[in-house]
PDB file of C-alpha atoms in Angstrom:
ATOM      1  CA  MET A   2       0.464   0.164   0.117  1.00 47.00           C
ATOM      2  CA  ALA A   3       1.277   3.744  -0.539  1.00 46.00           C
ATOM      3  CA  TRP A   4       0.470   4.727   2.765  1.00 46.00           C
ATOM      4  CA  GLN A   5       2.370   2.009   3.842  1.00 51.00           C
ATOM      5  CA  THR A   6       5.781   2.462   2.088  1.00 54.00           C
ATOM      6  CA  GLY A   7       5.355   6.435   3.175  1.00 56.00           C
ATOM      7  CA  TRP A   8       4.901   5.577   6.284  1.00 59.00           C
ATOM      8  CA  HIS A   9       8.033   3.194   6.114  1.00 66.00           C
ATOM      9  CA  LYS A  10       9.783   6.078   5.105  1.00 74.00           C
ATOM     10  CA  TRP A  11       8.630   8.834   7.823  1.00 79.00           C
ATOM     11  CA  LYS A  12       9.798   6.368  10.865  1.00 80.00           C
ATOM     12  CA  TRP A  13      13.564   6.850   9.331  1.00 79.00           C
ATOM     13  CA  VAL A  14      13.175  10.391   8.993  1.00 80.00           C
ATOM     14  CA  ALA A  15      11.387  10.157  12.328  1.00 82.00           C
ATOM     15  CA  PHE A  16      14.071   7.418  13.825  1.00 81.00           C
ATOM     16  CA  PHE A  17      17.189   9.732  12.262  1.00 85.00           C
ATOM     17  CA  LEU A  18      16.511  12.522  13.299  1.00 85.00           C
ATOM     18  CA  ALA A  19      15.008  11.492  17.279  1.00 86.00           C
ATOM     19  CA  PRO A  20      18.408  12.184  18.628  1.00 87.00           C
ATOM     20  CA  SER A  21      18.447  16.654  17.408  1.00 89.00           C
ATOM     21  CA  LEU A  22      14.859  16.620  18.118  1.00 87.00           C
ATOM     22  CA  ILE A  23      15.092  15.809  20.946  1.00 90.00           C
ATOM     23  CA  GLY A  24      18.639  18.470  22.937  1.00 88.00           C
ATOM     24  CA  LEU A  25      16.471  21.248  20.461  1.00 88.00           C
ATOM     25  CA  SER A  26      13.337  20.411  22.771  1.00 89.00           C
ATOM     26  CA  ILE A  27      15.733  20.334  26.639  1.00 89.00           C
ATOM     27  CA  PHE A  28      17.792  22.671  25.477  1.00 87.00           C
ATOM     28  CA  ILE A  29      16.083  25.060  23.180  1.00 88.00           C
ATOM     29  CA  VAL A  30      12.210  24.756  24.020  1.00 89.00           C
ATOM     30  CA  LEU A  31      11.487  23.808  27.608  1.00 91.00           C
ATOM     31  CA  PRO A  32      14.176  26.117  28.531  1.00 89.00           C
ATOM     32  CA  ILE A  33      11.990  28.396  26.533  1.00 90.00           C
ATOM     33  CA  LEU A  34       8.605  28.549  27.751  1.00 92.00           C
ATOM     34  CA  THR A  35      10.026  27.480  30.885  1.00 91.00           C
ATOM     35  CA  SER A  36      11.195  30.590  30.941  1.00 92.00           C
ATOM     36  CA  PHE A  37       7.992  32.273  29.538  1.00 94.00           C
ATOM     37  CA  THR A  38       6.251  31.241  32.394  1.00 94.00           C
ATOM     38  CA  LEU A  39       8.522  32.546  35.496  1.00 93.00           C
ATOM     39  CA  ALA A  40       8.205  35.909  33.576  1.00 94.00           C
ATOM     40  CA  PHE A  41       4.915  36.282  35.455  1.00 96.00           C
ATOM     41  CA  GLN A  42       6.403  34.720  38.740  1.00 94.00           C
ATOM     42  CA  ASP A  43       8.382  35.731  41.817  1.00 94.00           C
ATOM     43  CA  TRP A  44      10.854  33.028  42.209  1.00 92.00           C
ATOM     44  CA  ASN A  45      14.000  32.878  44.095  1.00 89.00           C
ATOM     45  CA  LEU A  46      15.498  29.684  42.765  1.00 85.00           C
ATOM     46  CA  LEU A  47      14.397  28.219  47.113  1.00 86.00           C
ATOM     47  CA  SER A  48      10.689  29.120  47.741  1.00 88.00           C
ATOM     48  CA  PRO A  49       8.199  27.163  44.812  1.00 90.00           C
ATOM     49  CA  PRO A  50       7.584  30.335  42.579  1.00 90.00           C
ATOM     50  CA  GLU A  51       4.952  32.532  42.996  1.00 92.00           C
ATOM     51  CA  TRP A  52       2.602  33.837  40.013  1.00 94.00           C
ATOM     52  CA  ILE A  53       2.505  37.335  40.102  1.00 94.00           C
ATOM     53  CA  GLY A  54       1.344  38.324  37.225  1.00 92.00           C
ATOM     54  CA  LEU A  55       2.307  41.572  35.085  1.00 94.00           C
ATOM     55  CA  ALA A  56       4.260  43.008  38.025  1.00 95.00           C
ATOM     56  CA  ASN A  57       7.887  41.936  37.267  1.00 94.00           C
ATOM     57  CA  PHE A  58       7.495  44.494  33.805  1.00 96.00           C
ATOM     58  CA  GLN A  59       5.217  47.069  35.556  1.00 95.00           C
ATOM     59  CA  GLU A  60       8.709  47.291  37.952  1.00 94.00           C
ATOM     60  CA  MET A  61      10.581  46.933  35.969  1.00 94.00           C
ATOM     61  CA  PHE A  62       9.608  49.547  33.297  1.00 94.00           C
ATOM     62  CA  ALA A  63       9.569  52.253  36.691  1.00 94.00           C
ATOM     63  CA  ASP A  64      12.766  50.852  37.541  1.00 92.00           C
ATOM     64  CA  ASP A  65      15.931  53.132  36.717  1.00 93.00           C
ATOM     65  CA  ALA A  66      18.142  50.585  36.129  1.00 92.00           C
ATOM     66  CA  PHE A  67      16.949  48.980  34.070  1.00 94.00           C
ATOM     67  CA  TRP A  68      16.025  51.987  31.422  1.00 94.00           C
ATOM     68  CA  GLY A  69      19.770  52.444  32.600  1.00 93.00           C
ATOM     69  CA  ALA A  70      21.184  49.941  30.888  1.00 94.00           C
ATOM     70  CA  LEU A  71      19.039  50.536  27.977  1.00 94.00           C
ATOM     71  CA  ARG A  72      20.226  53.039  27.430  1.00 94.00           C
ATOM     72  CA  TYR A  73      23.742  52.038  27.709  1.00 94.00           C
ATOM     73  CA  THR A  74      22.901  48.770  25.061  1.00 95.00           C
ATOM     74  CA  LEU A  75      21.387  51.055  22.254  1.00 95.00           C
ATOM     75  CA  GLN A  76      24.649  54.181  23.014  1.00 95.00           C
ATOM     76  CA  PHE A  77      26.989  50.862  22.318  1.00 95.00           C
ATOM     77  CA  ILE A  78      24.934  50.358  18.818  1.00 95.00           C
ATOM     78  CA  ALA A  79      25.169  53.826  18.000  1.00 95.00           C
ATOM     79  CA  PHE A  80      28.865  53.941  18.317  1.00 95.00           C
ATOM     80  CA  TYR A  81      29.473  50.197  17.156  1.00 96.00           C
ATOM     81  CA  ILE A  82      27.671  49.473  14.938  1.00 95.00           C
ATOM     82  CA  PRO A  83      28.580  51.909  12.014  1.00 95.00           C
ATOM     83  CA  THR A  84      32.327  51.956  13.308  1.00 96.00           C
ATOM     84  CA  VAL A  85      32.670  48.336  12.170  1.00 96.00           C
ATOM     85  CA  PHE A  86      30.837  47.847   9.497  1.00 95.00           C
ATOM     86  CA  VAL A  87      32.401  51.014   7.158  1.00 95.00           C
ATOM     87  CA  LEU A  88      35.037  49.337   8.159  1.00 95.00           C
ATOM     88  CA  ALA A  89      35.072  46.142   7.930  1.00 95.00           C
ATOM     89  CA  LEU A  90      33.680  46.722   3.816  1.00 94.00           C
ATOM     90  CA  GLY A  91      36.765  49.051   3.243  1.00 93.00           C
ATOM     91  CA  LEU A  92      38.583  45.891   4.950  1.00 92.00           C
ATOM     92  CA  ALA A  93      36.856  43.497   2.342  1.00 93.00           C
ATOM     93  CA  VAL A  94      37.416  45.540  -1.064  1.00 91.00           C
ATOM     94  CA  LEU A  95      41.512  45.775   0.427  1.00 89.00           C
ATOM     95  CA  LEU A  96      41.499  42.549   0.522  1.00 88.00           C
ATOM     96  CA  ASN A  97      39.423  41.262  -2.362  1.00 88.00           C
ATOM     97  CA  GLN A  98      42.783  42.881  -4.371  1.00 84.00           C
ATOM     98  CA  LYS A  99      44.550  40.585  -6.316  1.00 79.00           C
ATOM     99  CA  LEU A 100      47.615  41.185  -4.149  1.00 76.00           C
ATOM    100  CA  ARG A 101      50.772  39.302  -3.359  1.00 79.00           C
ATOM    101  CA  GLY A 102      50.227  37.911   0.001  1.00 76.00           C
ATOM    102  CA  VAL A 103      46.529  38.186   0.454  1.00 78.00           C
ATOM    103  CA  LEU A 104      46.206  35.030   2.061  1.00 82.00           C
ATOM    104  CA  VAL A 105      48.135  35.962   4.586  1.00 85.00           C
ATOM    105  CA  VAL A 106      46.789  39.323   5.356  1.00 83.00           C
ATOM    106  CA  ARG A 107      42.795  37.778   5.312  1.00 83.00           C
ATOM    107  CA  THR A 108      43.734  34.994   7.748  1.00 84.00           C
ATOM    108  CA  ALA A 109      45.504  37.641   9.538  1.00 86.00           C
ATOM    109  CA  THR A 110      42.390  40.155  10.308  1.00 86.00           C
ATOM    110  CA  PHE A 111      40.299  36.917  11.068  1.00 87.00           C
ATOM    111  CA  LEU A 112      42.985  35.680  13.700  1.00 88.00           C
ATOM    112  CA  PRO A 113      40.846  37.750  16.203  1.00 90.00           C
ATOM    113  CA  VAL A 114      37.162  35.808  15.994  1.00 90.00           C
ATOM    114  CA  VAL A 115      38.338  33.125  16.829  1.00 89.00           C
ATOM    115  CA  ALA A 116      39.793  33.965  20.385  1.00 90.00           C
ATOM    116  CA  SER A 117      37.932  33.397  23.115  1.00 91.00           C
ATOM    117  CA  TRP A 118      35.572  36.541  24.050  1.00 92.00           C
ATOM    118  CA  VAL A 119      37.101  35.977  27.740  1.00 92.00           C
ATOM    119  CA  VAL A 120      41.615  36.165  26.509  1.00 92.00           C
ATOM    120  CA  VAL A 121      39.931  39.386  24.027  1.00 93.00           C
ATOM    121  CA  SER A 122      38.858  41.301  27.105  1.00 92.00           C
ATOM    122  CA  LEU A 123      41.416  40.971  29.461  1.00 92.00           C
ATOM    123  CA  ILE A 124      43.617  41.737  27.100  1.00 93.00           C
ATOM    124  CA  TRP A 125      42.805  44.611  25.849  1.00 93.00           C
ATOM    125  CA  LYS A 126      41.317  45.213  29.164  1.00 92.00           C
ATOM    126  CA  TRP A 127      45.680  46.186  29.749  1.00 92.00           C
ATOM    127  CA  ILE A 128      46.044  47.468  27.274  1.00 92.00           C
ATOM    128  CA  PHE A 129      43.684  50.585  28.819  1.00 91.00           C
ATOM    129  CA  ASN A 130      45.302  50.809  31.828  1.00 87.00           C
ATOM    130  CA  PRO A 131      45.937  53.817  33.617  1.00 83.00           C
ATOM    131  CA  GLN A 132      49.506  53.384  34.940  1.00 82.00           C
ATOM    132  CA  TYR A 133      51.111  50.290  32.690  1.00 83.00           C
ATOM    133  CA  GLY A 134      48.685  49.875  30.145  1.00 83.00           C
ATOM    134  CA  LEU A 135      49.611  51.234  25.782  1.00 87.00           C
ATOM    135  CA  ILE A 136      47.264  52.994  24.851  1.00 88.00           C
ATOM    136  CA  ASN A 137      48.239  56.109  27.372  1.00 85.00           C
ATOM    137  CA  PRO A 138      51.768  56.585  27.053  1.00 86.00           C
ATOM    138  CA  ALA A 139      51.081  56.163  23.154  1.00 87.00           C
ATOM    139  CA  LEU A 140      49.056  59.055  23.682  1.00 85.00           C
ATOM    140  CA  ALA A 141      50.685  60.986  26.043  1.00 84.00           C
ATOM    141  CA  ALA A 142      54.104  60.550  23.258  1.00 85.00           C
ATOM    142  CA  LEU A 143      51.266  62.807  20.878  1.00 85.00           C
ATOM    143  CA  GLY A 144      50.612  65.120  23.928  1.00 85.00           C
ATOM    144  CA  VAL A 145      47.165  63.550  23.683  1.00 83.00           C
ATOM    145  CA  GLN A 146      45.555  63.863  27.867  1.00 83.00           C
ATOM    146  CA  ALA A 147      44.795  60.601  28.024  1.00 80.00           C
ATOM    147  CA  PRO A 148      41.504  59.367  29.973  1.00 84.00           C
ATOM    148  CA  ALA A 149      40.391  56.616  32.383  1.00 84.00           C
ATOM    149  CA  TRP A 150      39.609  54.718  30.582  1.00 88.00           C
ATOM    150  CA  LEU A 151      38.207  51.498  32.082  1.00 87.00           C
ATOM    151  CA  PHE A 152      37.430  53.552  34.799  1.00 88.00           C
ATOM    152  CA  ASP A 153      34.970  56.412  33.238  1.00 86.00           C
ATOM    153  CA  PRO A 154      31.468  55.281  32.287  1.00 85.00           C
ATOM    154  CA  SER A 155      31.656  57.473  29.600  1.00 85.00           C
ATOM    155  CA  SER A 156      35.668  56.958  28.091  1.00 89.00           C
ATOM    156  CA  ALA A 157      34.516  52.768  29.004  1.00 90.00           C
ATOM    157  CA  LEU A 158      32.536  53.119  26.597  1.00 91.00           C
ATOM    158  CA  ILE A 159      34.593  54.328  23.913  1.00 92.00           C
ATOM    159  CA  ALA A 160      36.753  51.589  25.180  1.00 93.00           C
ATOM    160  CA  ILE A 161      34.081  48.350  25.516  1.00 94.00           C
ATOM    161  CA  VAL A 162      33.012  49.131  20.796  1.00 95.00           C
ATOM    162  CA  ILE A 163      37.207  49.414  20.507  1.00 94.00           C
ATOM    163  CA  THR A 164      37.944  46.053  21.443  1.00 95.00           C
ATOM    164  CA  SER A 165      34.387  44.995  19.807  1.00 95.00           C
ATOM    165  CA  VAL A 166      35.002  47.061  16.441  1.00 95.00           C
ATOM    166  CA  TRP A 167      38.767  44.803  16.487  1.00 95.00           C
ATOM    167  CA  LYS A 168      37.586  42.075  17.676  1.00 95.00           C
ATOM    168  CA  ASP A 169      34.481  41.305  15.666  1.00 94.00           C
ATOM    169  CA  LEU A 170      36.024  43.330  12.053  1.00 94.00           C
ATOM    170  CA  GLY A 171      37.357  40.426  10.531  1.00 92.00           C
ATOM    171  CA  TYR A 172      33.848  38.455  10.596  1.00 93.00           C
ATOM    172  CA  ILE A 173      32.228  40.875   8.992  1.00 95.00           C
ATOM    173  CA  ALA A 174      34.657  41.733   7.163  1.00 94.00           C
ATOM    174  CA  VAL A 175      34.650  37.703   5.463  1.00 92.00           C
ATOM    175  CA  MET A 176      31.270  38.175   5.465  1.00 93.00           C
ATOM    176  CA  TYR A 177      31.191  41.342   2.732  1.00 94.00           C
ATOM    177  CA  LEU A 178      34.489  39.397   1.065  1.00 92.00           C
ATOM    178  CA  GLY A 179      31.597  37.055   0.252  1.00 90.00           C
ATOM    179  CA  GLY A 180      29.202  39.728  -1.334  1.00 91.00           C
ATOM    180  CA  LEU A 181      32.069  41.302  -3.292  1.00 91.00           C
ATOM    181  CA  GLN A 182      33.211  37.742  -4.610  1.00 90.00           C
ATOM    182  CA  ALA A 183      29.958  36.685  -5.824  1.00 88.00           C
ATOM    183  CA  ILE A 184      29.641  39.836  -8.107  1.00 87.00           C
ATOM    184  CA  ASN A 185      30.531  38.867 -11.401  1.00 87.00           C
ATOM    185  CA  ASP A 186      32.814  40.509 -13.442  1.00 87.00           C
ATOM    186  CA  THR A 187      32.029  41.548 -16.887  1.00 89.00           C
ATOM    187  CA  LEU A 188      30.116  43.182 -14.946  1.00 87.00           C
ATOM    188  CA  TYR A 189      33.019  45.553 -14.333  1.00 88.00           C
ATOM    189  CA  GLU A 190      34.565  44.968 -17.770  1.00 89.00           C
ATOM    190  CA  ALA A 191      31.666  46.467 -19.428  1.00 89.00           C
ATOM    191  CA  ALA A 192      31.875  49.114 -17.395  1.00 88.00           C
ATOM    192  CA  ARG A 193      35.871  50.069 -17.325  1.00 89.00           C
ATOM    193  CA  ILE A 194      34.806  50.010 -21.703  1.00 88.00           C
ATOM    194  CA  ASP A 195      32.178  52.676 -21.391  1.00 84.00           C
ATOM    195  CA  GLY A 196      34.467  54.729 -19.207  1.00 86.00           C
ATOM    196  CA  ALA A 197      34.149  54.362 -15.446  1.00 84.00           C
ATOM    197  CA  ASN A 198      36.415  54.775 -12.892  1.00 87.00           C
ATOM    198  CA  GLY A 199      36.893  53.000 -11.224  1.00 83.00           C
ATOM    199  CA  ARG A 200      34.737  54.531  -7.578  1.00 87.00           C
ATOM    200  CA  GLN A 201      31.272  55.531 -10.559  1.00 88.00           C
ATOM    201  CA  GLN A 202      32.155  51.281 -10.087  1.00 88.00           C
ATOM    202  CA  PHE A 203      32.318  50.995  -6.545  1.00 89.00           C
ATOM    203  CA  PHE A 204      29.332  53.329  -6.140  1.00 89.00           C
ATOM    204  CA  ARG A 205      26.882  52.389  -9.594  1.00 88.00           C
ATOM    205  CA  ILE A 206      28.063  48.194  -9.233  1.00 87.00           C
ATOM    206  CA  THR A 207      29.620  46.939  -6.631  1.00 88.00           C
ATOM    207  CA  LEU A 208      27.055  49.057  -3.375  1.00 89.00           C
ATOM    208  CA  PRO A 209      24.012  48.306  -5.052  1.00 90.00           C
ATOM    209  CA  LEU A 210      24.389  44.851  -5.636  1.00 90.00           C
ATOM    210  CA  LEU A 211      26.405  43.844  -1.865  1.00 92.00           C
ATOM    211  CA  THR A 212      23.107  45.714  -0.664  1.00 91.00           C
ATOM    212  CA  PRO A 213      22.042  42.197  -0.321  1.00 92.00           C
ATOM    213  CA  THR A 214      24.962  41.205   1.839  1.00 93.00           C
ATOM    214  CA  MET A 215      24.842  44.563   3.769  1.00 93.00           C
ATOM    215  CA  PHE A 216      21.663  43.596   4.700  1.00 93.00           C
ATOM    216  CA  PHE A 217      22.810  40.344   6.369  1.00 93.00           C
ATOM    217  CA  VAL A 218      24.750  41.721   8.065  1.00 95.00           C
ATOM    218  CA  LEU A 219      23.575  44.890   9.260  1.00 94.00           C
ATOM    219  CA  ILE A 220      20.600  41.961  11.039  1.00 93.00           C
ATOM    220  CA  ILE A 221      23.304  40.326  12.428  1.00 93.00           C
ATOM    221  CA  LEU A 222      25.166  42.489  14.236  1.00 94.00           C
ATOM    222  CA  LEU A 223      22.101  44.496  15.769  1.00 94.00           C
ATOM    223  CA  ILE A 224      21.321  40.900  16.887  1.00 93.00           C
ATOM    224  CA  ASN A 225      24.533  40.888  18.355  1.00 92.00           C
ATOM    225  CA  SER A 226      24.537  43.908  20.001  1.00 94.00           C
ATOM    226  CA  PHE A 227      21.994  43.400  21.824  1.00 94.00           C
ATOM    227  CA  GLN A 228      23.735  40.704  23.160  1.00 93.00           C
ATOM    228  CA  VAL A 229      26.635  42.531  23.752  1.00 94.00           C
ATOM    229  CA  PHE A 230      27.514  40.392  27.402  1.00 93.00           C
ATOM    230  CA  ASP A 231      30.663  39.729  28.069  1.00 92.00           C
ATOM    231  CA  GLN A 232      33.609  42.694  27.546  1.00 92.00           C
ATOM    232  CA  VAL A 233      31.339  44.407  29.514  1.00 92.00           C
ATOM    233  CA  TRP A 234      30.753  42.426  32.198  1.00 92.00           C
ATOM    234  CA  LEU A 235      34.595  41.942  31.753  1.00 90.00           C
ATOM    235  CA  MET A 236      36.265  44.837  31.348  1.00 90.00           C
ATOM    236  CA  PRO A 237      35.525  47.970  33.588  1.00 88.00           C
ATOM    237  CA  MET A 238      37.833  47.789  36.187  1.00 79.00           C
ATOM    238  CA  ARG A 239      36.263  46.539  39.898  1.00 76.00           C
ATOM    239  CA  ASP A 240      34.869  48.939  42.072  1.00 76.00           C
ATOM    240  CA  SER A 241      35.222  51.299  39.953  1.00 79.00           C
ATOM    241  CA  ALA A 242      32.612  53.878  38.372  1.00 78.00           C
ATOM    242  CA  ALA A 243      32.330  52.263  35.744  1.00 74.00           C
ATOM    243  CA  ASP A 244      31.834  48.962  37.436  1.00 75.00           C
ATOM    244  CA  ARG A 245      29.114  50.106  38.916  1.00 79.00           C
ATOM    245  CA  GLN A 246      27.483  52.476  36.223  1.00 84.00           C
ATOM    246  CA  VAL A 247      28.209  50.160  32.985  1.00 87.00           C
ATOM    247  CA  GLU A 248      25.333  47.461  32.635  1.00 91.00           C
ATOM    248  CA  VAL A 249      24.481  46.539  29.343  1.00 93.00           C
ATOM    249  CA  LEU A 250      20.635  44.351  28.993  1.00 94.00           C
ATOM    250  CA  VAL A 251      22.479  40.837  29.224  1.00 94.00           C
ATOM    251  CA  THR A 252      24.181  42.051  32.240  1.00 94.00           C
ATOM    252  CA  GLU A 253      21.246  42.215  34.146  1.00 94.00           C
ATOM    253  CA  VAL A 254      19.089  39.997  33.399  1.00 94.00           C
ATOM    254  CA  VAL A 255      22.552  37.817  34.766  1.00 94.00           C
ATOM    255  CA  LYS A 256      23.212  39.849  38.350  1.00 93.00           C
ATOM    256  CA  ASN A 257      18.738  39.893  38.576  1.00 94.00           C
ATOM    257  CA  ALA A 258      19.425  36.412  37.974  1.00 92.00           C
ATOM    258  CA  PHE A 259      22.057  34.808  40.217  1.00 91.00           C
ATOM    259  CA  SER A 260      22.781  37.586  41.903  1.00 90.00           C
ATOM    260  CA  TYR A 261      19.450  38.796  43.533  1.00 92.00           C
ATOM    261  CA  ASN A 262      18.066  35.063  42.626  1.00 92.00           C
ATOM    262  CA  ARG A 263      15.238  36.531  40.897  1.00 94.00           C
ATOM    263  CA  MET A 264      15.096  34.365  38.405  1.00 94.00           C
ATOM    264  CA  GLY A 265      10.759  35.679  37.418  1.00 94.00           C
ATOM    265  CA  TYR A 266      12.263  38.893  37.125  1.00 95.00           C
ATOM    266  CA  ALA A 267      15.427  37.851  34.555  1.00 95.00           C
ATOM    267  CA  SER A 268      12.612  35.975  32.831  1.00 95.00           C
ATOM    268  CA  ALA A 269      10.725  39.041  32.065  1.00 95.00           C
ATOM    269  CA  MET A 270      13.603  41.604  31.232  1.00 95.00           C
ATOM    270  CA  SER A 271      14.459  38.785  28.410  1.00 95.00           C
ATOM    271  CA  TRP A 272      11.152  38.598  27.157  1.00 95.00           C
ATOM    272  CA  VAL A 273      11.654  42.462  26.632  1.00 96.00           C
ATOM    273  CA  LEU A 274      14.680  41.600  24.854  1.00 95.00           C
ATOM    274  CA  PHE A 275      13.573  39.610  23.073  1.00 94.00           C
ATOM    275  CA  ALA A 276      10.830  41.992  21.353  1.00 95.00           C
ATOM    276  CA  LEU A 277      12.907  44.891  21.194  1.00 94.00           C
ATOM    277  CA  ILE A 278      14.943  42.394  19.056  1.00 94.00           C
ATOM    278  CA  PHE A 279      11.900  40.780  17.502  1.00 94.00           C
ATOM    279  CA  LEU A 280      10.291  44.532  16.987  1.00 94.00           C
ATOM    280  CA  ILE A 281      14.197  46.327  14.978  1.00 93.00           C
ATOM    281  CA  THR A 282      15.136  42.747  12.838  1.00 91.00           C
ATOM    282  CA  PHE A 283      10.954  42.839  11.947  1.00 92.00           C
ATOM    283  CA  VAL A 284      10.705  46.697  10.521  1.00 92.00           C
ATOM    284  CA  GLN A 285      14.144  45.616   8.759  1.00 90.00           C
ATOM    285  CA  LEU A 286      12.426  43.407   6.657  1.00 88.00           C
ATOM    286  CA  ARG A 287       9.537  45.294   5.777  1.00 89.00           C
ATOM    287  CA  LEU A 288      12.307  47.794   4.687  1.00 88.00           C
ATOM    288  CA  GLN A 289      14.582  45.769   3.592  1.00 86.00           C
ATOM    289  CA  LYS A 290      13.217  46.617  -0.707  1.00 83.00           C
ATOM    290  CA  ARG A 291      13.309  50.152  -0.692  1.00 84.00           C
ATOM    291  CA  TRP A 292      17.191  49.206  -0.008  1.00 83.00           C
ATOM    292  CA  VAL A 293      17.740  45.717  -0.754  1.00 84.00           C
ATOM    293  CA  TYR A 294      18.484  44.978  -4.094  1.00 80.00           C
ATOM    294  CA  TYR A 295      18.672  41.295  -5.751  1.00 78.00           C
ATOM    295  CA  GLU A 296      20.343  41.121  -9.495  1.00 67.00           C
ATOM    296  CA  SER A 297      17.618  38.252 -10.211  1.00 55.00           C
ATOM    297  CA  GLU A 298      15.202  41.349 -10.117  1.00 48.00           C
TER     298      GLU A 298
END
């Protein structure tokens, strides 16, 4: 029978998918559903959870710490995304040139990507140290008054952005490089025959055909920026003003969950973070038709 043959096929499909589906359900789906229910409860990890409805969300929207973390997150995004977006594009254009040793340069630019965020944060924390780091003596030699960097909240933001750009630049550049190499060379040949110079080729051919890659990069950068954690948690100097004031949404979630044992409140904050990411991504998807050009169109 046909249905028996179909069932026999799907039985083996289910058999081979079962290990992945079981792991996905236990470690992804179940925690998501649990965190959603905890967002409406009060739970300190010791006593049984107590249903409190929307109280966690009401407290959150009246909490100055939440708004401060959101403000600092948005400030980080405002500095980080434009910087890495533009620098990675320029680096990708450079790496796309057919020059001697370009493969070595490509490998070197990608090395920071594979390094652990913990290692990178600690190294840059040492570099920005005003007493024995490398940045302040270099600035002093140029006659520039160096800030306290990781001791002061405002300069700590700049240091964290610089570290994040250095870490992620190679990763984003590789994405751009893939998009650049997907552009048909015949388009450039035709443009050169028509008398177009390098600048005209870049703005009339490269950028329009690179917009799908740019759109993907922008989505990835925004999602990762809202989830920034390691460098913010590790880099500010302990017990300094930066350590007390530099907070982003994810550090607030971690502190409430594991320092204050407020799992319900932390879960509510996590879902607000998810809603922000979802809303911004949805708006980007709706607006992409206005500026993203697909060659098949």
